[in-house]
């Protein structure tokens, strides 16, 4: 996926042209993964020519909480981050869907991985982004041979960069084997999540997803989908999901800021349900896309509308 980034970024406390946002190869975060990140989408609505940022408050809050989980200090509050994000979007004035990447990192060049007494540096950039993974084709998944890194080793809720080696290995396994994505199991063999997505299954008229105890990232899309299910009177079970339950599911789908809501066609080459998008997934997917783009007025509290210059 190659996409041209937008012209301006935020770096070292200022808004600068992206090409001026450069770091030394000695940077601690580059050497040891001592950093964490976020990922936010904003959707362009062609009808009213405005951009809708999706759940910016929740993303800023999670970002600030990542610092807490790692025991480091951030130079900005959630509301400062909110302001920086909005200002950068306005400076870049997009007329397309975008993805924003806030990034907090250990910017010193000292030897040795250490987060003690650390104030993180902060950077933000944005790129145009349509699909990260296909949402209408039906994904083919593989159960990874790599186990999901446990919360007791790296706090999985912190979106810590170093932990994403685990995701990258699983993703490589999927790509090398000709699959779209990998699902990682916990050490006890139960399902955790995808390399950068939460997973849901549908059995009968029940929606099921691994509980927060299952070494997952507490996805903001996951939370939104649970809310949409509840709005429609669909029960959501957040619980332990044994691996075998996946193959017995009527429907399986993935959620995430990147992948949005994407249905799954097969897992380990075994076709899920009828081999086409199921009715519950289809209805949640439509509702989600209509809400994020501001086509459906529901959950207006999830959208921050920006009128951009023409
Ligand atoms: N799990 C992991 C490991 C992720 O990196 C992501 C992407 N942020 C998700 C799940 C989905 O989270 P969200 O819906 O907040 O993007």
PDB file of C-alpha atoms and ligand atoms in Angstrom:
ATOM      1  CA  UNK A   1       0.000   0.000   0.000  1.00  0.00           C
ATOM      2  CA  UNK A   2       1.781   3.131  -1.242  1.00  0.00           C
ATOM      3  CA  UNK A   3       0.061   6.434  -0.622  1.00  0.00           C
ATOM      4  CA  UNK A   4       1.421   9.964  -0.914  1.00  0.00           C
ATOM      5  CA  UNK A   5       1.361  11.619   2.510  1.00  0.00           C
ATOM      6  CA  UNK A   6      -0.006  15.143   2.935  1.00  0.00           C
ATOM      7  CA  UNK A   7       2.316  18.131   2.867  1.00  0.00           C
ATOM      8  CA  UNK A   8       2.375  19.153   6.534  1.00  0.00           C
ATOM      9  CA  UNK A   9       3.196  17.179   9.658  1.00  0.00           C
ATOM     10  CA  UNK A  10       3.540  18.030  13.336  1.00  0.00           C
ATOM     11  CA  UNK A  11       7.049  17.444  14.682  1.00  0.00           C
ATOM     12  CA  UNK A  12       9.070  18.766  17.626  1.00  0.00           C
ATOM     13  CA  UNK A  13       6.271  21.017  18.792  1.00  0.00           C
ATOM     14  CA  UNK A  14       5.652  22.704  15.422  1.00  0.00           C
ATOM     15  CA  UNK A  15       3.771  22.271  12.183  1.00  0.00           C
ATOM     16  CA  UNK A  16       6.398  21.678   9.498  1.00  0.00           C
ATOM     17  CA  UNK A  17       6.647  20.405   5.910  1.00  0.00           C
ATOM     18  CA  UNK A  18       6.778  16.598   6.115  1.00  0.00           C
ATOM     19  CA  UNK A  19      10.249  16.454   4.570  1.00  0.00           C
ATOM     20  CA  UNK A  20      11.591  18.441   7.543  1.00  0.00           C
ATOM     21  CA  UNK A  21      10.281  15.880  10.055  1.00  0.00           C
ATOM     22  CA  UNK A  22      13.407  13.693  10.218  1.00  0.00           C
ATOM     23  CA  UNK A  23      15.029  11.650  12.977  1.00  0.00           C
ATOM     24  CA  UNK A  24      18.539  10.294  13.549  1.00  0.00           C
ATOM     25  CA  UNK A  25      19.200   6.604  12.950  1.00  0.00           C
ATOM     26  CA  UNK A  26      20.433   6.606  16.569  1.00  0.00           C
ATOM     27  CA  UNK A  27      16.945   7.372  17.889  1.00  0.00           C
ATOM     28  CA  UNK A  28      16.124   5.084  20.803  1.00  0.00           C
ATOM     29  CA  UNK A  29      12.593   4.387  19.508  1.00  0.00           C
ATOM     30  CA  UNK A  30      13.935   3.210  16.152  1.00  0.00           C
ATOM     31  CA  UNK A  31      16.448   0.888  17.800  1.00  0.00           C
ATOM     32  CA  UNK A  32      14.229  -0.618  20.504  1.00  0.00           C
ATOM     33  CA  UNK A  33      10.591   0.038  19.552  1.00  0.00           C
ATOM     34  CA  UNK A  34      10.250   2.386  22.541  1.00  0.00           C
ATOM     35  CA  UNK A  35       7.269   4.220  21.137  1.00  0.00           C
ATOM     36  CA  UNK A  36       3.541   3.934  20.765  1.00  0.00           C
ATOM     37  CA  UNK A  37       1.056   5.114  18.199  1.00  0.00           C
ATOM     38  CA  UNK A  38      -2.553   5.696  17.316  1.00  0.00           C
ATOM     39  CA  UNK A  39      -4.589   5.560  14.129  1.00  0.00           C
ATOM     40  CA  UNK A  40      -7.559   7.774  13.355  1.00  0.00           C
ATOM     41  CA  UNK A  41      -9.716   7.986  10.267  1.00  0.00           C
ATOM     42  CA  UNK A  42     -11.547  10.965   8.859  1.00  0.00           C
ATOM     43  CA  UNK A  43     -14.096  10.521   6.074  1.00  0.00           C
ATOM     44  CA  UNK A  44     -14.772  12.952   3.281  1.00  0.00           C
ATOM     45  CA  UNK A  45     -18.405  13.501   2.465  1.00  0.00           C
ATOM     46  CA  UNK A  46     -18.666  14.576  -1.156  1.00  0.00           C
ATOM     47  CA  UNK A  47     -22.260  15.769  -0.776  1.00  0.00           C
ATOM     48  CA  UNK A  48     -21.642  18.383   1.877  1.00  0.00           C
ATOM     49  CA  UNK A  49     -17.893  18.761   1.102  1.00  0.00           C
ATOM     50  CA  UNK A  50     -16.896  18.272   4.703  1.00  0.00           C
ATOM     51  CA  UNK A  51     -14.681  15.880   6.594  1.00  0.00           C
ATOM     52  CA  UNK A  52     -15.926  13.793   9.501  1.00  0.00           C
ATOM     53  CA  UNK A  53     -13.265  12.753  12.006  1.00  0.00           C
ATOM     54  CA  UNK A  54     -14.332   9.496  13.651  1.00  0.00           C
ATOM     55  CA  UNK A  55     -14.288   9.318  17.464  1.00  0.00           C
ATOM     56  CA  UNK A  56     -11.410  11.732  17.898  1.00  0.00           C
ATOM     57  CA  UNK A  57     -12.021  12.053  21.660  1.00  0.00           C
ATOM     58  CA  UNK A  58     -11.793   8.286  22.179  1.00  0.00           C
ATOM     59  CA  UNK A  59      -8.594   8.111  20.140  1.00  0.00           C
ATOM     60  CA  UNK A  60      -6.964  10.982  22.065  1.00  0.00           C
ATOM     61  CA  UNK A  61      -7.997   9.412  25.348  1.00  0.00           C
ATOM     62  CA  UNK A  62      -6.577   6.011  24.365  1.00  0.00           C
ATOM     63  CA  UNK A  63      -3.344   7.652  23.266  1.00  0.00           C
ATOM     64  CA  UNK A  64      -2.943   9.401  26.622  1.00  0.00           C
ATOM     65  CA  UNK A  65      -3.759   6.145  28.398  1.00  0.00           C
ATOM     66  CA  UNK A  66      -1.034   4.345  26.427  1.00  0.00           C
ATOM     67  CA  UNK A  67       1.498   6.655  28.095  1.00  0.00           C
ATOM     68  CA  UNK A  68       0.039   5.732  31.484  1.00  0.00           C
ATOM     69  CA  UNK A  69       0.280   2.010  30.749  1.00  0.00           C
ATOM     70  CA  UNK A  70       3.933   2.367  29.794  1.00  0.00           C
ATOM     71  CA  UNK A  71       4.666   4.671  32.741  1.00  0.00           C
ATOM     72  CA  UNK A  72       5.952   7.531  30.601  1.00  0.00           C
ATOM     73  CA  UNK A  73       5.029  11.187  30.289  1.00  0.00           C
ATOM     74  CA  UNK A  74       3.456  12.789  27.244  1.00  0.00           C
ATOM     75  CA  UNK A  75       4.103  16.451  26.538  1.00  0.00           C
ATOM     76  CA  UNK A  76       0.431  16.997  25.616  1.00  0.00           C
ATOM     77  CA  UNK A  77      -2.966  16.377  27.184  1.00  0.00           C
ATOM     78  CA  UNK A  78      -5.815  14.689  25.316  1.00  0.00           C
ATOM     79  CA  UNK A  79      -7.315  18.084  24.600  1.00  0.00           C
ATOM     80  CA  UNK A  80      -3.957  19.450  23.298  1.00  0.00           C
ATOM     81  CA  UNK A  81      -3.762  16.435  20.966  1.00  0.00           C
ATOM     82  CA  UNK A  82      -7.296  17.061  19.801  1.00  0.00           C
ATOM     83  CA  UNK A  83      -6.335  20.648  18.886  1.00  0.00           C
ATOM     84  CA  UNK A  84      -3.133  19.586  17.071  1.00  0.00           C
ATOM     85  CA  UNK A  85      -5.022  16.969  15.026  1.00  0.00           C
ATOM     86  CA  UNK A  86      -7.739  19.396  13.944  1.00  0.00           C
ATOM     87  CA  UNK A  87      -5.187  22.075  13.065  1.00  0.00           C
ATOM     88  CA  UNK A  88      -3.105  19.668  10.954  1.00  0.00           C
ATOM     89  CA  UNK A  89      -6.170  18.494   9.044  1.00  0.00           C
ATOM     90  CA  UNK A  90      -7.121  22.097   8.306  1.00  0.00           C
ATOM     91  CA  UNK A  91      -3.588  22.909   7.115  1.00  0.00           C
ATOM     92  CA  UNK A  92      -3.582  19.933   4.738  1.00  0.00           C
ATOM     93  CA  UNK A  93      -7.154  20.662   3.620  1.00  0.00           C
ATOM     94  CA  UNK A  94      -7.927  17.174   2.207  1.00  0.00           C
ATOM     95  CA  UNK A  95     -10.712  16.380  -0.228  1.00  0.00           C
ATOM     96  CA  UNK A  96     -10.495  12.636   0.333  1.00  0.00           C
ATOM     97  CA  UNK A  97     -10.665  10.078   3.161  1.00  0.00           C
ATOM     98  CA  UNK A  98      -7.636  10.329   5.419  1.00  0.00           C
ATOM     99  CA  UNK A  99      -5.768   8.384   8.055  1.00  0.00           C
ATOM    100  CA  UNK A 100      -3.910  10.181  10.831  1.00  0.00           C
ATOM    101  CA  UNK A 101      -1.004   8.656  12.682  1.00  0.00           C
ATOM    102  CA  UNK A 102      -0.138  10.150  16.092  1.00  0.00           C
ATOM    103  CA  UNK A 103       3.200   8.811  17.306  1.00  0.00           C
ATOM    104  CA  UNK A 104       4.940   9.178  20.681  1.00  0.00           C
ATOM    105  CA  UNK A 105       8.554   8.071  20.826  1.00  0.00           C
ATOM    106  CA  UNK A 106      11.706   8.066  22.881  1.00  0.00           C
ATOM    107  CA  UNK A 107      13.607  10.635  20.885  1.00  0.00           C
ATOM    108  CA  UNK A 108      16.956  10.493  22.686  1.00  0.00           C
ATOM    109  CA  UNK A 109      19.943   8.704  21.191  1.00  0.00           C
ATOM    110  CA  UNK A 110      21.130   6.927  24.326  1.00  0.00           C
ATOM    111  CA  UNK A 111      22.165   3.298  24.252  1.00  0.00           C
ATOM    112  CA  UNK A 112      19.890   0.760  25.936  1.00  0.00           C
ATOM    113  CA  UNK A 113      16.120   0.202  26.097  1.00  0.00           C
ATOM    114  CA  UNK A 114      14.766   2.099  29.082  1.00  0.00           C
ATOM    115  CA  UNK A 115      11.529   3.948  29.690  1.00  0.00           C
ATOM    116  CA  UNK A 116      12.464   5.282  33.133  1.00  0.00           C
ATOM    117  CA  UNK A 117      12.028   9.032  33.681  1.00  0.00           C
ATOM    118  CA  UNK A 118      10.996   9.462  30.079  1.00  0.00           C
ATOM    119  CA  UNK A 119       9.078  12.254  28.434  1.00  0.00           C
ATOM    120  CA  UNK A 120       8.097  11.107  24.982  1.00  0.00           C
ATOM    121  CA  UNK A 121       8.471  13.215  21.868  1.00  0.00           C
ATOM    122  CA  UNK A 122       5.386  13.502  19.712  1.00  0.00           C
ATOM    123  CA  UNK A 123       4.775  13.543  15.959  1.00  0.00           C
ATOM    124  CA  UNK A 124       1.721  13.398  13.718  1.00  0.00           C
ATOM    125  CA  UNK A 125       1.298  12.892   9.998  1.00  0.00           C
ATOM    126  CA  UNK A 126      -1.578  12.068   7.699  1.00  0.00           C
ATOM    127  CA  UNK A 127      -2.099  10.147   4.459  1.00  0.00           C
ATOM    128  CA  UNK A 128      -5.040   9.689   2.092  1.00  0.00           C
ATOM    129  CA  UNK A 129      -6.551   6.264   2.758  1.00  0.00           C
ATOM    130  CA  UNK A 130      -9.390   4.376   1.138  1.00  0.00           C
ATOM    131  CA  UNK A 131      -9.312   0.655   1.942  1.00  0.00           C
ATOM    132  CA  UNK A 132      -6.579  -0.855   4.110  1.00  0.00           C
ATOM    133  CA  UNK A 133      -8.024  -4.312   3.485  1.00  0.00           C
ATOM    134  CA  UNK A 134     -10.869  -5.134   1.086  1.00  0.00           C
ATOM    135  CA  UNK A 135     -14.256  -4.802   2.771  1.00  0.00           C
ATOM    136  CA  UNK A 136     -16.432  -6.379   0.095  1.00  0.00           C
ATOM    137  CA  UNK A 137     -14.380  -9.263  -1.332  1.00  0.00           C
ATOM    138  CA  UNK A 138     -14.438 -11.582   1.701  1.00  0.00           C
ATOM    139  CA  UNK A 139     -11.112 -12.070   3.452  1.00  0.00           C
ATOM    140  CA  UNK A 140      -9.152 -15.295   3.619  1.00  0.00           C
ATOM    141  CA  UNK A 141      -7.583 -15.768   7.042  1.00  0.00           C
ATOM    142  CA  UNK A 142      -4.980 -18.113   8.425  1.00  0.00           C
ATOM    143  CA  UNK A 143      -4.603 -19.069  12.063  1.00  0.00           C
ATOM    144  CA  UNK A 144      -1.088 -17.919  12.812  1.00  0.00           C
ATOM    145  CA  UNK A 145       1.589 -20.144  14.277  1.00  0.00           C
ATOM    146  CA  UNK A 146       2.687 -17.074  16.253  1.00  0.00           C
ATOM    147  CA  UNK A 147       0.932 -16.589  19.578  1.00  0.00           C
ATOM    148  CA  UNK A 148      -0.457 -13.208  20.489  1.00  0.00           C
ATOM    149  CA  UNK A 149       1.986 -11.427  22.775  1.00  0.00           C
ATOM    150  CA  UNK A 150       0.427 -11.626  26.247  1.00  0.00           C
ATOM    151  CA  UNK A 151      -0.596  -8.568  28.187  1.00  0.00           C
ATOM    152  CA  UNK A 152       1.776  -9.709  30.922  1.00  0.00           C
ATOM    153  CA  UNK A 153       4.746  -9.280  28.544  1.00  0.00           C
ATOM    154  CA  UNK A 154       3.795  -6.061  26.740  1.00  0.00           C
ATOM    155  CA  UNK A 155       0.645  -4.136  27.653  1.00  0.00           C
ATOM    156  CA  UNK A 156      -1.451  -4.935  24.587  1.00  0.00           C
ATOM    157  CA  UNK A 157      -3.737  -1.949  25.189  1.00  0.00           C
ATOM    158  CA  UNK A 158      -0.860   0.484  24.799  1.00  0.00           C
ATOM    159  CA  UNK A 159      -0.309   0.150  21.034  1.00  0.00           C
ATOM    160  CA  UNK A 160       3.407  -0.028  21.822  1.00  0.00           C
ATOM    161  CA  UNK A 161       5.456  -0.150  18.602  1.00  0.00           C
ATOM    162  CA  UNK A 162       7.798  -2.916  19.826  1.00  0.00           C
ATOM    163  CA  UNK A 163       4.810  -5.216  20.331  1.00  0.00           C
ATOM    164  CA  UNK A 164       3.935  -4.918  16.663  1.00  0.00           C
ATOM    165  CA  UNK A 165       6.789  -7.265  15.698  1.00  0.00           C
ATOM    166  CA  UNK A 166       4.268  -9.880  16.795  1.00  0.00           C
ATOM    167  CA  UNK A 167       1.726  -8.471  14.326  1.00  0.00           C
ATOM    168  CA  UNK A 168       4.312  -8.161  11.557  1.00  0.00           C
ATOM    169  CA  UNK A 169       5.366 -11.809  11.902  1.00  0.00           C
ATOM    170  CA  UNK A 170       1.779 -13.001  11.725  1.00  0.00           C
ATOM    171  CA  UNK A 171       1.072 -10.721   8.774  1.00  0.00           C
ATOM    172  CA  UNK A 172       4.155 -12.046   6.973  1.00  0.00           C
ATOM    173  CA  UNK A 173       2.951 -15.586   7.514  1.00  0.00           C
ATOM    174  CA  UNK A 174      -0.416 -14.625   5.992  1.00  0.00           C
ATOM    175  CA  UNK A 175       1.117 -12.807   3.020  1.00  0.00           C
ATOM    176  CA  UNK A 176       3.674 -15.560   2.335  1.00  0.00           C
ATOM    177  CA  UNK A 177       0.892 -18.164   2.382  1.00  0.00           C
ATOM    178  CA  UNK A 178      -1.368 -16.158   0.040  1.00  0.00           C
ATOM    179  CA  UNK A 179      -3.881 -15.166   2.750  1.00  0.00           C
ATOM    180  CA  UNK A 180      -5.235 -11.686   3.463  1.00  0.00           C
ATOM    181  CA  UNK A 181      -4.699 -11.711   7.204  1.00  0.00           C
ATOM    182  CA  UNK A 182      -3.712 -13.826  10.205  1.00  0.00           C
ATOM    183  CA  UNK A 183      -5.555 -14.497  13.439  1.00  0.00           C
ATOM    184  CA  UNK A 184      -3.441 -14.857  16.539  1.00  0.00           C
ATOM    185  CA  UNK A 185      -4.312 -17.248  19.344  1.00  0.00           C
ATOM    186  CA  UNK A 186      -3.424 -16.802  22.989  1.00  0.00           C
ATOM    187  CA  UNK A 187      -0.974 -19.163  24.644  1.00  0.00           C
ATOM    188  CA  UNK A 188      -3.931 -21.264  25.826  1.00  0.00           C
ATOM    189  CA  UNK A 189      -5.145 -21.713  22.228  1.00  0.00           C
ATOM    190  CA  UNK A 190      -8.163 -19.405  22.452  1.00  0.00           C
ATOM    191  CA  UNK A 191      -8.712 -16.619  19.956  1.00  0.00           C
ATOM    192  CA  UNK A 192      -7.270 -13.196  20.529  1.00  0.00           C
ATOM    193  CA  UNK A 193      -7.368 -10.966  17.426  1.00  0.00           C
ATOM    194  CA  UNK A 194      -5.913 -10.165  14.008  1.00  0.00           C
ATOM    195  CA  UNK A 195      -2.584  -8.429  13.409  1.00  0.00           C
ATOM    196  CA  UNK A 196      -4.311  -5.050  13.690  1.00  0.00           C
ATOM    197  CA  UNK A 197      -8.014  -5.907  13.946  1.00  0.00           C
ATOM    198  CA  UNK A 198     -10.490  -7.254  16.458  1.00  0.00           C
ATOM    199  CA  UNK A 199     -12.519 -10.280  15.462  1.00  0.00           C
ATOM    200  CA  UNK A 200     -16.245 -10.999  15.766  1.00  0.00           C
ATOM    201  CA  UNK A 201     -18.202 -14.144  15.058  1.00  0.00           C
ATOM    202  CA  UNK A 202     -21.932 -14.610  14.566  1.00  0.00           C
ATOM    203  CA  UNK A 203     -23.695 -17.780  15.691  1.00  0.00           C
ATOM    204  CA  UNK A 204     -27.449 -17.820  15.155  1.00  0.00           C
ATOM    205  CA  UNK A 205     -28.553 -14.329  16.089  1.00  0.00           C
ATOM    206  CA  UNK A 206     -25.783 -13.814  18.646  1.00  0.00           C
ATOM    207  CA  UNK A 207     -22.635 -11.779  18.097  1.00  0.00           C
ATOM    208  CA  UNK A 208     -19.548 -12.970  19.972  1.00  0.00           C
ATOM    209  CA  UNK A 209     -16.118 -11.389  20.383  1.00  0.00           C
ATOM    210  CA  UNK A 210     -13.087 -12.187  22.552  1.00  0.00           C
ATOM    211  CA  UNK A 211     -13.327 -10.388  25.905  1.00  0.00           C
ATOM    212  CA  UNK A 212     -10.903  -7.679  27.014  1.00  0.00           C
ATOM    213  CA  UNK A 213      -9.115 -10.337  29.079  1.00  0.00           C
ATOM    214  CA  UNK A 214      -7.994 -12.088  25.854  1.00  0.00           C
ATOM    215  CA  UNK A 215      -4.829 -10.003  25.211  1.00  0.00           C
ATOM    216  CA  UNK A 216      -6.645  -7.833  22.700  1.00  0.00           C
ATOM    217  CA  UNK A 217      -6.372  -4.173  21.938  1.00  0.00           C
ATOM    218  CA  UNK A 218      -9.522  -2.477  23.154  1.00  0.00           C
ATOM    219  CA  UNK A 219     -10.515  -1.389  19.665  1.00  0.00           C
ATOM    220  CA  UNK A 220     -12.545   1.754  19.185  1.00  0.00           C
ATOM    221  CA  UNK A 221     -14.234   0.185  16.159  1.00  0.00           C
ATOM    222  CA  UNK A 222     -14.952  -2.909  18.288  1.00  0.00           C
ATOM    223  CA  UNK A 223     -16.615  -0.708  20.900  1.00  0.00           C
ATOM    224  CA  UNK A 224     -18.612   1.086  18.189  1.00  0.00           C
ATOM    225  CA  UNK A 225     -19.823  -2.207  16.665  1.00  0.00           C
ATOM    226  CA  UNK A 226     -20.870  -3.502  20.096  1.00  0.00           C
ATOM    227  CA  UNK A 227     -22.875  -0.288  20.538  1.00  0.00           C
ATOM    228  CA  UNK A 228     -24.493  -0.659  17.090  1.00  0.00           C
ATOM    229  CA  UNK A 229     -25.479  -4.247  17.945  1.00  0.00           C
ATOM    230  CA  UNK A 230     -27.002  -3.111  21.220  1.00  0.00           C
ATOM    231  CA  UNK A 231     -28.889  -0.330  19.398  1.00  0.00           C
ATOM    232  CA  UNK A 232     -30.449  -3.033  17.188  1.00  0.00           C
ATOM    233  CA  UNK A 233     -31.242  -5.321  20.109  1.00  0.00           C
ATOM    234  CA  UNK A 234     -28.556  -7.862  19.142  1.00  0.00           C
ATOM    235  CA  UNK A 235     -26.865  -9.535  22.112  1.00  0.00           C
ATOM    236  CA  UNK A 236     -23.068  -9.327  22.150  1.00  0.00           C
ATOM    237  CA  UNK A 237     -21.153 -11.876  24.208  1.00  0.00           C
ATOM    238  CA  UNK A 238     -17.683 -10.706  25.179  1.00  0.00           C
ATOM    239  CA  UNK A 239     -16.056 -13.917  26.356  1.00  0.00           C
ATOM    240  CA  UNK A 240     -13.440 -16.592  25.791  1.00  0.00           C
ATOM    241  CA  UNK A 241     -13.682 -17.856  22.192  1.00  0.00           C
ATOM    242  CA  UNK A 242     -12.088 -21.267  21.601  1.00  0.00           C
ATOM    243  CA  UNK A 243     -10.434 -21.682  18.210  1.00  0.00           C
ATOM    244  CA  UNK A 244     -12.889 -24.332  17.027  1.00  0.00           C
ATOM    245  CA  UNK A 245     -15.800 -21.963  17.437  1.00  0.00           C
ATOM    246  CA  UNK A 246     -14.442 -19.900  14.550  1.00  0.00           C
ATOM    247  CA  UNK A 247     -15.014 -22.612  11.978  1.00  0.00           C
ATOM    248  CA  UNK A 248     -18.523 -23.298  13.284  1.00  0.00           C
ATOM    249  CA  UNK A 249     -19.538 -19.654  12.945  1.00  0.00           C
ATOM    250  CA  UNK A 250     -22.256 -18.528  10.542  1.00  0.00           C
ATOM    251  CA  UNK A 251     -20.420 -15.257   9.958  1.00  0.00           C
ATOM    252  CA  UNK A 252     -17.014 -13.840  10.868  1.00  0.00           C
ATOM    253  CA  UNK A 253     -15.853 -10.251  10.489  1.00  0.00           C
ATOM    254  CA  UNK A 254     -12.916  -8.069  11.458  1.00  0.00           C
ATOM    255  CA  UNK A 255     -13.042  -4.523  12.791  1.00  0.00           C
ATOM    256  CA  UNK A 256     -10.431  -1.814  13.077  1.00  0.00           C
ATOM    257  CA  UNK A 257      -9.765   1.776  12.120  1.00  0.00           C
ATOM    258  CA  UNK A 258      -7.760   0.526   9.131  1.00  0.00           C
ATOM    259  CA  UNK A 259      -9.905  -2.401   8.004  1.00  0.00           C
ATOM    260  CA  UNK A 260     -13.209  -0.799   9.128  1.00  0.00           C
ATOM    261  CA  UNK A 261     -15.746  -3.670   8.996  1.00  0.00           C
ATOM    262  CA  UNK A 262     -14.552  -6.469   6.686  1.00  0.00           C
ATOM    263  CA  UNK A 263     -16.244  -9.843   6.267  1.00  0.00           C
ATOM    264  CA  UNK A 264     -14.345 -13.101   6.277  1.00  0.00           C
ATOM    265  CA  UNK A 265     -14.794 -15.713   3.558  1.00  0.00           C
ATOM    266  CA  UNK A 266     -12.546 -18.493   4.846  1.00  0.00           C
ATOM    267  CA  UNK A 267     -10.254 -19.457   7.689  1.00  0.00           C
ATOM    268  CA  UNK A 268      -7.461 -21.965   7.084  1.00  0.00           C
ATOM    269  CA  UNK A 269      -9.147 -22.550   3.686  1.00  0.00           C
ATOM    270  CA  UNK A 270     -12.381 -23.643   5.351  1.00  0.00           C
ATOM    271  CA  UNK A 271     -15.334 -21.584   4.069  1.00  0.00           C
ATOM    272  CA  UNK A 272     -17.328 -19.710   6.726  1.00  0.00           C
ATOM    273  CA  UNK A 273     -21.112 -20.028   6.630  1.00  0.00           C
ATOM    274  CA  UNK A 274     -22.498 -19.825   3.118  1.00  0.00           C
ATOM    275  CA  UNK A 275     -19.309 -18.302   1.691  1.00  0.00           C
ATOM    276  CA  UNK A 276     -20.856 -14.876   1.261  1.00  0.00           C
ATOM    277  CA  UNK A 277     -21.380 -11.873   3.475  1.00  0.00           C
ATOM    278  CA  UNK A 278     -23.918 -12.760   6.180  1.00  0.00           C
ATOM    279  CA  UNK A 279     -26.993 -10.663   7.001  1.00  0.00           C
ATOM    280  CA  UNK A 280     -25.785  -9.409  10.394  1.00  0.00           C
ATOM    281  CA  UNK A 281     -22.338  -8.455   9.070  1.00  0.00           C
ATOM    282  CA  UNK A 282     -23.878  -6.751   6.023  1.00  0.00           C
ATOM    283  CA  UNK A 283     -26.255  -4.704   8.116  1.00  0.00           C
ATOM    284  CA  UNK A 284     -23.560  -3.671  10.651  1.00  0.00           C
ATOM    285  CA  UNK A 285     -21.154  -2.822   7.846  1.00  0.00           C
ATOM    286  CA  UNK A 286     -23.696  -0.593   6.091  1.00  0.00           C
ATOM    287  CA  UNK A 287     -24.692   1.138   9.305  1.00  0.00           C
ATOM    288  CA  UNK A 288     -21.038   1.719  10.202  1.00  0.00           C
ATOM    289  CA  UNK A 289     -20.130   3.237   6.829  1.00  0.00           C
ATOM    290  CA  UNK A 290     -23.210   5.439   6.783  1.00  0.00           C
ATOM    291  CA  UNK A 291     -22.502   6.705  10.290  1.00  0.00           C
ATOM    292  CA  UNK A 292     -18.787   7.431   9.827  1.00  0.00           C
ATOM    293  CA  UNK A 293     -19.461   9.397   6.649  1.00  0.00           C
ATOM    294  CA  UNK A 294     -22.296  11.364   8.200  1.00  0.00           C
ATOM    295  CA  UNK A 295     -24.879   9.911   5.791  1.00  0.00           C
ATOM    296  CA  UNK A 296     -26.767   8.404   8.748  1.00  0.00           C
ATOM    297  CA  UNK A 297     -27.443  10.958  11.491  1.00  0.00           C
ATOM    298  CA  UNK A 298     -27.160   8.365  14.303  1.00  0.00           C
ATOM    299  CA  UNK A 299     -24.337   8.688  16.817  1.00  0.00           C
ATOM    300  CA  UNK A 300     -23.459  12.244  15.873  1.00  0.00           C
ATOM    301  CA  UNK A 301     -21.341  12.256  19.076  1.00  0.00           C
ATOM    302  CA  UNK A 302     -18.841  10.029  17.211  1.00  0.00           C
ATOM    303  CA  UNK A 303     -18.260  12.555  14.433  1.00  0.00           C
ATOM    304  CA  UNK A 304     -16.358  15.826  14.432  1.00  0.00           C
ATOM    305  CA  UNK A 305     -17.323  17.752  11.339  1.00  0.00           C
ATOM    306  CA  UNK A 306     -14.804  20.021   9.654  1.00  0.00           C
ATOM    307  CA  UNK A 307     -15.742  22.416   6.889  1.00  0.00           C
ATOM    308  CA  UNK A 308     -12.717  22.652   4.661  1.00  0.00           C
ATOM    309  CA  UNK A 309     -11.657  25.443   2.317  1.00  0.00           C
ATOM    310  CA  UNK A 310     -12.651  24.966  -1.303  1.00  0.00           C
TER     311      UNK A 310
HETATM  312  N1  LIG B   1      -5.973  -4.788  17.441  1.00  0.00           N
HETATM  313  C1  LIG B   1      -4.763  -4.290  17.142  1.00  0.00           C
HETATM  314  C2  LIG B   1      -3.543  -5.058  17.531  1.00  0.00           C
HETATM  315  C3  LIG B   1      -4.662  -3.071  16.455  1.00  0.00           C
HETATM  316  O1  LIG B   1      -3.462  -2.564  16.154  1.00  0.00           O
HETATM  317  C4  LIG B   1      -5.835  -2.387  16.075  1.00  0.00           C
HETATM  318  C5  LIG B   1      -5.747  -1.107  15.282  1.00  0.00           C
HETATM  319  N2  LIG B   1      -5.648   0.016  16.091  1.00  0.00           N
HETATM  320  C6  LIG B   1      -7.076  -2.940  16.431  1.00  0.00           C
HETATM  321  C7  LIG B   1      -7.106  -4.148  17.115  1.00  0.00           C
HETATM  322  C8  LIG B   1      -8.366  -2.226  16.133  1.00  0.00           C
HETATM  323  O2  LIG B   1      -8.480  -1.096  16.981  1.00  0.00           O
HETATM  324  P1  LIG B   1      -9.275   0.199  16.503  1.00  0.00           P
HETATM  325  O3  LIG B   1     -10.648  -0.239  16.175  1.00  0.00           O
HETATM  326  O4  LIG B   1      -9.233   1.104  17.698  1.00  0.00           O
HETATM  327  O5  LIG B   1      -8.540   0.752  15.351  1.00  0.00           O
END
